[in-house]
């Protein structure tokens, strides 16, 4: 299973990558929305874990672009507390699930399991 | 998309759509069933259906209506063509088609009632974004079934954003012939869902009523009423209530049974009135639903990516108000899209989301509806506005530079004033913000603007929920009750006769440094038995005035009825309102009353001081008076009132300038002889008293004549060379070919007062000012001398200047900057306000103390606003020394801060 991690913070990517690799996932990374859209098109990962707030192209915009290209894309949004409105918007645009920072590692894995099963 | 699948902003919106559609179909049908088909009417109906259907997303309906419209148009344009039988069939088939679709909806709803499932899903208490989770659950359910109702309700996204409960209730029915769904499995697959259970039914949820069978029934029975009918009902009810008041007044002393019956009648009438008013209410969504499309079109035209979010569509508003709001709102939205939101590349550069966002929000509180149109665009370009103001001759360059954001915003609402240079295709077609403002004014509303550069602009409208009901401040004058629209009330405060400056028959009070005309209403209206206690400042647009009344009874929502039929017309009364206790209050129209009162004053006062001049052009207003053959001026700020001369009791042993004392309203005032002061010889006694109030002293100056009030800019004032002796004249100004000598009453006061110098205080109680450097500006030599001596006595180093400009030059050339600047307010060339402003702008580390003889709280506030560290009353030298001590510490700290700031840079 291949997961694309999208976050502008390299530290967050590193932590997620470690967690997911340990659990047997193959991990790709993107540092911004634009890159995420490009990589999605090139690699067609099974799932995308994407931060909702990123400079330039926001997570929502990237989600829209990915969904436009592949309506069946599995995208899980990573948000912070207090971003309820944005999360709702993301679900409206087809996000499959969301994870709220700070999160337990199990939450991420459980969400991936549910989305990918 | 079929009608069956549409989502609506509100149940009302749907009802309205269906009701209107029903009418249009009827028109179509009727137009064809009569002998001579009314093609034009049919064409219009088809056209309207096309538009409405497209608006809600019924593309199939819209294209069918479009085809029909085309064919009808052909016939309409060529009346000679034979009407084809096929066209008649098409029209009727179209009508049947739409009716079937509509009925299908109603029927399916009725069927749906038989077999919906109700589920209650419980979220984990640890769930972080409950609203989003609830939304996700309903989204998932919605993929597999048709949701009948839910809590939180699916009709309003905002409800999810606010949701913080632990349970989500949902009723749904299967879609067509889908295989049965394993619902527990679905709920289990959603994170943070803890439990789920099937329940008997959801209790009645007011939010989802719109889709029950009872509602469908109700919709069938809905009828449409012409607004004029409602208007007539309301008028009749208002009159009924007034007649009732009259009747109960006349029957005051009759039996309790009659009174009770009358009260019953009143209660019923008031309930009816309430219902009628409510019948005129519509949810704002009926207005708002057209804007998403409008924004979409505008955005495309401008090649911008713009989203619109709408909130509060359920807010109720009088349809008469709403009808008039459409254009203004559309204008504000266009404005936001066109002027506010930047181009994509500009937004990218600024690190903003590419899509601009416009936010339309309504809410209501206490009978007022607030509508906000906000954007996340570039905000108002203040400097652009300033330049424009100068280019348009609305302001001088100086005024523009100093203009506050409020006065600049006010300009946006001036006719023909637009911030964008190019007139674009969309907005700025002559319909400007002034029209928006006008409409809002007419609706007794209010509009204001908030803007943050780079962050966006918010236009905030506040409107009364209905035009028939007004929120009024009720006031009493003797036995009479009057109402003033609360909107117009600016401030209410206790009334003090002392605050009044009585100038040539016109009473003025101070209003942010401007004279404000004050009217005692009991005198104007000739009401007996009044005891004036309160003063109310009112404003309506640019008109501003103050009324003196007895008491304020409170605020009440009143129903306004025209006066015409009940009593003779009084031009400045807008109508009468019946109060809860049966009394009738007359409602005042502030603008018209001001016209009436203002009419009087144009004969009494020579051109009141132009309001802007006192603030914008540095200067002040002077009262011109004559003593002997010459004219003199005294600052209006120091004048309390002007009276005809009264008797003077001579008292021996006074200062030679003091003639004696006079009694004004049972208080004694020392009288200064203008003649002695001006050395004008011993001519006949003058005719006027000018009552002067300054530095917490009051005295009377006797003069020959009082001429007028003139504005004089500080730059117009020429200093005069001083000879030995008392400096009475601070400067000269030429006004209209007449030379006016401006009297320095500070010097006069210090001369006649018992000695108040610092010597009277224990020197030890004052702080040491060793090492403190002070720059001092005062045009009075006496003041300079006294202050310098007092400061030097405490060890300070003092450099004194005659006016502000000299001090600024001194600062520019100084080797060491002083710690403290002490300045007078009234000085020639550059006054204290401007000195203060310039010092604070160019040398922010220097503390500035203003000492002034102006007692007006407002001039003090103005100084504080401009950044003065302390504002002191003149001649309190001890206090000045103490404050210089304090300020010097502050000044040193500030300098420290400044150094740090420089290093940090």
Coordinates of C-alpha atoms in Angstrom, one line a residue, chain B residues 302-304 306 333-358 374-385 412 418-422 424 427 449-459:
Chain B
X302 CA -13.5 39.5 -13.8
X303 CA -11.5 36.3 -14.3
X304 CA -11.2 35.9 -10.6
X306 CA -14.3 34.0 -5.8
X333 CA -21.0 42.3 -3.4
X334 CA -19.9 43.6 -6.8
X335 CA -17.8 46.1 -5.1
X336 CA -16.1 43.5 -3.0
X337 CA -15.5 41.3 -6.0
X338 CA -14.3 44.1 -8.2
X339 CA -12.4 46.5 -5.9
X340 CA -11.8 44.3 -2.9
X341 CA -10.6 41.0 -4.0
X342 CA -7.2 41.0 -5.7
X343 CA -6.3 39.2 -8.9
X344 CA -5.0 35.6 -8.5
X345 CA -1.4 36.6 -9.1
X346 CA -1.6 39.4 -6.5
X347 CA -3.1 37.0 -4.0
X348 CA -0.4 34.5 -4.7
X349 CA 2.3 37.1 -4.1
X350 CA 0.7 38.0 -0.8
X351 CA 0.5 34.3 0.3
X352 CA -3.3 34.3 0.4
X353 CA -5.5 31.5 -0.8
X354 CA -6.0 31.8 -4.5
X355 CA -9.8 32.0 -4.3
X356 CA -11.1 35.2 -2.9
X357 CA -13.9 34.9 -0.4
X358 CA -17.0 37.0 0.1
X374 CA -17.2 41.1 3.9
X375 CA -14.3 40.2 1.7
X376 CA -10.8 39.0 2.3
X377 CA -9.3 41.3 -0.3
X378 CA -6.9 44.1 -0.2
X379 CA -8.8 46.4 2.1
X380 CA -9.3 50.1 1.6
X381 CA -6.4 52.0 0.1
X382 CA -6.2 54.9 2.6
X383 CA -3.5 56.8 0.8
X384 CA -5.4 56.4 -2.5
X385 CA -8.4 57.8 -0.8
X412 CA -16.7 56.8 0.4
X418 CA -15.3 55.8 -6.0
X419 CA -12.0 54.4 -4.9
X420 CA -11.2 52.7 -8.1
X421 CA -9.6 54.8 -10.8
X422 CA -11.1 53.1 -13.7
X424 CA -15.2 49.1 -14.5
X427 CA -19.5 48.5 -10.5
X449 CA -17.2 50.2 7.1
X450 CA -14.3 48.3 8.7
X451 CA -11.2 47.7 6.7
X452 CA -7.8 46.3 7.4
X453 CA -5.1 46.8 4.7
X454 CA -4.3 43.5 3.1
X455 CA -6.9 41.6 5.1
X456 CA -10.2 42.8 3.7
X457 CA -13.2 45.1 4.1
X458 CA -16.4 44.7 6.0
X459 CA -19.6 46.7 5.2

